[in-house]
PDB file of C-alpha atoms in Angstrom:
ATOM      1  CA  MET C   9      82.598  92.076 117.087  1.00  0.00           C
ATOM      2  CA  HIS C  10      81.159  93.762 114.289  1.00  0.00           C
ATOM      3  CA  VAL C  11      82.647  93.956 110.337  1.00  0.00           C
ATOM      4  CA  ARG C  12      81.823  97.277 108.762  1.00  0.00           C
ATOM      5  CA  GLN C  13      83.264  99.747 106.051  1.00  0.00           C
ATOM      6  CA  MET C  14      85.671 101.421 107.303  1.00  0.00           C
ATOM      7  CA  ASN C  15      85.534 105.698 106.814  1.00  0.00           C
ATOM      8  CA  ALA C  16      87.853 108.453 108.156  1.00  0.00           C
ATOM      9  CA  GLY C  17      87.531 108.072 111.437  1.00  0.00           C
ATOM     10  CA  ASP C  18      89.277 105.427 112.220  1.00  0.00           C
ATOM     11  CA  VAL C  19      92.645 106.113 109.978  1.00  0.00           C
ATOM     12  CA  ASP C  20      94.014 106.730 113.628  1.00  0.00           C
ATOM     13  CA  ALA C  21      92.909 103.535 114.540  1.00  0.00           C
ATOM     14  CA  ALA C  22      93.686 101.152 112.126  1.00  0.00           C
ATOM     15  CA  ALA C  23      97.410 103.232 112.029  1.00  0.00           C
ATOM     16  CA  GLY C  24      98.094 102.635 115.515  1.00  0.00           C
ATOM     17  CA  ILE C  25      97.265  98.529 114.872  1.00  0.00           C
ATOM     18  CA  ASN C  26      99.403  98.774 111.803  1.00  0.00           C
ATOM     19  CA  ALA C  27     102.910 100.547 114.105  1.00  0.00           C
ATOM     20  CA  ARG C  28     102.256  98.033 116.844  1.00  0.00           C
ATOM     21  CA  GLU C  29     102.132  95.105 114.664  1.00  0.00           C
ATOM     22  CA  PHE C  30     104.106  95.122 111.929  1.00  0.00           C
ATOM     23  CA  GLY C  31     106.552  97.909 114.288  1.00  0.00           C
ATOM     24  CA  THR C  32     106.186 101.044 111.974  1.00  0.00           C
ATOM     25  CA  ASP C  33     106.230 104.154 113.330  1.00  0.00           C
ATOM     26  CA  MET C  34     103.012 105.496 113.999  1.00  0.00           C
ATOM     27  CA  ALA C  35     103.539 108.916 111.808  1.00  0.00           C
ATOM     28  CA  THR C  36     104.675 107.267 108.955  1.00  0.00           C
ATOM     29  CA  SER C  37     101.766 104.592 109.725  1.00  0.00           C
ATOM     30  CA  GLU C  38      99.552 107.355 109.611  1.00  0.00           C
ATOM     31  CA  SER C  39     100.173 109.031 106.436  1.00  0.00           C
ATOM     32  CA  LYS C  40     100.785 105.528 104.910  1.00  0.00           C
ATOM     33  CA  PHE C  41      96.740 105.083 105.656  1.00  0.00           C
ATOM     34  CA  GLU C  42      95.196 108.870 104.648  1.00  0.00           C
ATOM     35  CA  ARG C  43      96.794 107.852 101.414  1.00  0.00           C
ATOM     36  CA  VAL C  44      95.899 103.962 101.162  1.00  0.00           C
ATOM     37  CA  PHE C  45      92.393 104.913 102.155  1.00  0.00           C
ATOM     38  CA  ALA C  46      91.601 107.751  99.910  1.00  0.00           C
ATOM     39  CA  GLY C  47      92.879 105.458  96.652  1.00  0.00           C
ATOM     40  CA  SER C  48      91.016 102.311  98.650  1.00  0.00           C
ATOM     41  CA  VAL C  49      88.251 100.905  96.630  1.00  0.00           C
ATOM     42  CA  ALA C  50      87.301  98.397  98.896  1.00  0.00           C
ATOM     43  CA  ALA C  51      88.193  99.822 103.403  1.00  0.00           C
ATOM     44  CA  VAL C  52      86.791  97.923 106.318  1.00  0.00           C
ATOM     45  CA  VAL C  53      87.515  97.785 109.372  1.00  0.00           C
ATOM     46  CA  ALA C  54      86.726  95.247 113.090  1.00  0.00           C
ATOM     47  CA  GLU C  55      85.709  96.234 116.170  1.00  0.00           C
ATOM     48  CA  ASP C  56      84.446  94.729 119.267  1.00  0.00           C
ATOM     49  CA  ASN C  57      82.623  97.076 122.023  1.00  0.00           C
ATOM     50  CA  GLY C  58      83.790 100.162 119.397  1.00  0.00           C
ATOM     51  CA  LYS C  59      87.065  99.380 119.489  1.00  0.00           C
ATOM     52  CA  VAL C  60      88.768  99.026 115.531  1.00  0.00           C
ATOM     53  CA  VAL C  61      90.771  95.264 116.440  1.00  0.00           C
ATOM     54  CA  GLY C  62      91.607  95.046 112.145  1.00  0.00           C
ATOM     55  CA  TYR C  63      91.042  96.562 108.988  1.00  0.00           C
ATOM     56  CA  THR C  64      91.441  95.633 105.480  1.00  0.00           C
ATOM     57  CA  LEU C  65      92.403  97.683 102.763  1.00  0.00           C
ATOM     58  CA  ALA C  66      91.947  96.721  99.167  1.00  0.00           C
ATOM     59  CA  VAL C  67      92.954  98.936  96.055  1.00  0.00           C
ATOM     60  CA  HIS C  68      92.905  98.954  92.034  1.00  0.00           C
ATOM     61  CA  LYS C  69      95.780  97.699  90.090  1.00  0.00           C
ATOM     62  CA  ASP C  70      95.040  96.290  86.519  1.00  0.00           C
ATOM     63  CA  TYR C  71      97.668  94.195  84.196  1.00  0.00           C
ATOM     64  CA  SER C  72      96.988  94.294  81.016  1.00  0.00           C
ATOM     65  CA  TRP C  73      97.079  90.140  81.697  1.00  0.00           C
ATOM     66  CA  THR C  74      94.455  90.729  84.274  1.00  0.00           C
ATOM     67  CA  PRO C  75      91.605  93.717  84.496  1.00  0.00           C
ATOM     68  CA  ASN C  76      89.444  93.877  87.121  1.00  0.00           C
ATOM     69  CA  ASN C  77      92.058  93.679  89.855  1.00  0.00           C
ATOM     70  CA  ALA C  78      92.492  94.802  93.367  1.00  0.00           C
ATOM     71  CA  TYR C  79      95.377  94.811  95.177  1.00  0.00           C
ATOM     72  CA  ILE C  80      94.755  93.455  99.171  1.00  0.00           C
ATOM     73  CA  GLN C  81      97.441  96.096 100.613  1.00  0.00           C
ATOM     74  CA  LEU C  82      97.550  96.454 103.851  1.00  0.00           C
ATOM     75  CA  VAL C  83      95.761  93.950 106.328  1.00  0.00           C
ATOM     76  CA  GLY C  84      95.876  93.787 110.122  1.00  0.00           C
ATOM     77  CA  VAL C  85      94.767  92.311 113.230  1.00  0.00           C
ATOM     78  CA  ASP C  86      95.890  93.674 116.775  1.00  0.00           C
ATOM     79  CA  LYS C  87      97.172  90.775 118.223  1.00  0.00           C
ATOM     80  CA  SER C  88      94.733  90.212 121.234  1.00  0.00           C
ATOM     81  CA  CYS C  89      91.881  89.411 119.406  1.00  0.00           C
ATOM     82  CA  ARG C  90      93.825  87.059 117.033  1.00  0.00           C
ATOM     83  CA  GLY C  91      91.558  83.717 117.003  1.00  0.00           C
ATOM     84  CA  GLN C  92      89.251  84.570 116.693  1.00  0.00           C
ATOM     85  CA  GLY C  93      87.409  85.098 113.617  1.00  0.00           C
ATOM     86  CA  VAL C  94      88.397  88.963 112.683  1.00  0.00           C
ATOM     87  CA  GLY C  95      90.768  88.533 109.834  1.00  0.00           C
ATOM     88  CA  SER C  96      88.067  86.130 108.226  1.00  0.00           C
ATOM     89  CA  ALA C  97      84.909  88.066 108.934  1.00  0.00           C
ATOM     90  CA  MET C  98      87.195  91.390 106.799  1.00  0.00           C
ATOM     91  CA  MET C  99      88.134  89.142 104.595  1.00  0.00           C
ATOM     92  CA  GLU C 100      84.839  87.861 103.997  1.00  0.00           C
ATOM     93  CA  ARG C 101      83.960  91.892 103.686  1.00  0.00           C
ATOM     94  CA  CYS C 102      86.762  92.853 101.317  1.00  0.00           C
ATOM     95  CA  LEU C 103      86.617  90.217  98.700  1.00  0.00           C
ATOM     96  CA  GLU C 104      82.256  90.708  98.455  1.00  0.00           C
ATOM     97  CA  THR C 105      83.119  94.048  98.380  1.00  0.00           C
ATOM     98  CA  LEU C 106      85.142  93.678  95.359  1.00  0.00           C
ATOM     99  CA  LYS C 107      83.007  91.385  93.170  1.00  0.00           C
ATOM    100  CA  GLN C 108      79.758  93.871  94.035  1.00  0.00           C
ATOM    101  CA  LYS C 109      82.265  96.601  92.188  1.00  0.00           C
ATOM    102  CA  GLY C 110      83.149  94.279  89.517  1.00  0.00           C
ATOM    103  CA  TYR C 111      86.136  93.502  90.474  1.00  0.00           C
ATOM    104  CA  ARG C 112      87.773  89.431  89.119  1.00  0.00           C
ATOM    105  CA  HIS C 113      90.924  89.073  91.081  1.00  0.00           C
ATOM    106  CA  ALA C 114      92.209  90.105  93.956  1.00  0.00           C
ATOM    107  CA  GLU C 115      96.002  89.645  95.094  1.00  0.00           C
ATOM    108  CA  LEU C 116      97.977  90.788  97.925  1.00  0.00           C
ATOM    109  CA  ILE C 117     101.545  89.478  99.454  1.00  0.00           C
ATOM    110  CA  VAL C 118     101.805  87.731 102.744  1.00  0.00           C
ATOM    111  CA  PRO C 119     105.454  87.048 104.341  1.00  0.00           C
ATOM    112  CA  VAL C 120     107.005  84.370 104.059  1.00  0.00           C
ATOM    113  CA  GLU C 121     106.666  83.888 108.170  1.00  0.00           C
ATOM    114  CA  ARG C 122     103.381  84.704 108.406  1.00  0.00           C
ATOM    115  CA  LYS C 123     102.335  80.984 107.789  1.00  0.00           C
ATOM    116  CA  GLU C 124      98.977  81.752 109.437  1.00  0.00           C
ATOM    117  CA  ALA C 125      98.229  84.393 107.748  1.00  0.00           C
ATOM    118  CA  GLN C 126      98.885  82.532 103.602  1.00  0.00           C
ATOM    119  CA  ALA C 127      96.641  79.759 105.691  1.00  0.00           C
ATOM    120  CA  LEU C 128      93.529  82.006 105.835  1.00  0.00           C
ATOM    121  CA  TYR C 129      94.018  83.281 102.117  1.00  0.00           C
ATOM    122  CA  LYS C 130      94.353  79.967 100.950  1.00  0.00           C
ATOM    123  CA  LYS C 131      90.544  79.194 102.807  1.00  0.00           C
ATOM    124  CA  PHE C 132      89.557  82.206 100.545  1.00  0.00           C
ATOM    125  CA  GLY C 133      90.939  80.042  97.107  1.00  0.00           C
ATOM    126  CA  PHE C 134      93.933  82.376  97.341  1.00  0.00           C
ATOM    127  CA  GLU C 135      96.799  80.737  95.165  1.00  0.00           C
ATOM    128  CA  THR C 136     100.892  81.213  95.675  1.00  0.00           C
ATOM    129  CA  THR C 137     101.366  82.401  91.387  1.00  0.00           C
ATOM    130  CA  ALA C 138     104.838  83.636  92.555  1.00  0.00           C
ATOM    131  CA  TYR C 139     108.161  83.941  94.580  1.00  0.00           C
ATOM    132  CA  LYS C 140     109.302  87.195  95.209  1.00  0.00           C
ATOM    133  CA  MET C 141     113.149  87.544  95.849  1.00  0.00           C
ATOM    134  CA  LYS C 142     114.878  90.270  96.884  1.00  0.00           C
ATOM    135  CA  HIS C 143     119.302  89.996  97.657  1.00  0.00           C
ATOM    136  CA  ARG C 144     120.640  93.335 100.265  1.00  0.00           C
ATOM    137  CA  ILE C 145     122.779  94.203  98.425  1.00  0.00           C
TER     138      ILE C 145
END
């Protein structure tokens, strides 16, 4: 497995992983990836035998109380490659890239049911700082 900076040619493959893993349709996923990739400050993919098997995209997001903040907006690993260190390798590279670019904070949102993702982020020092709540009307 090899982790590298994402390029425009990787968007389709990453969008395909997103569509398969998270149930979004490919057209919506591809459009979202193109927008996020265009505005990203860190974009990483993992490859296995030349095939993209994971992606991580972070964007700039400043708050008055935490300047130099990045938001890790999209993360995904193909199910066939989970548990093999792909997410860890991408997160390490993403955080390293953000640090090199002068970012002091990184944040993300992870669904409550994604316990394995929560464990990964905690391993890298992420802390729970808020609870996002919603009410269906």
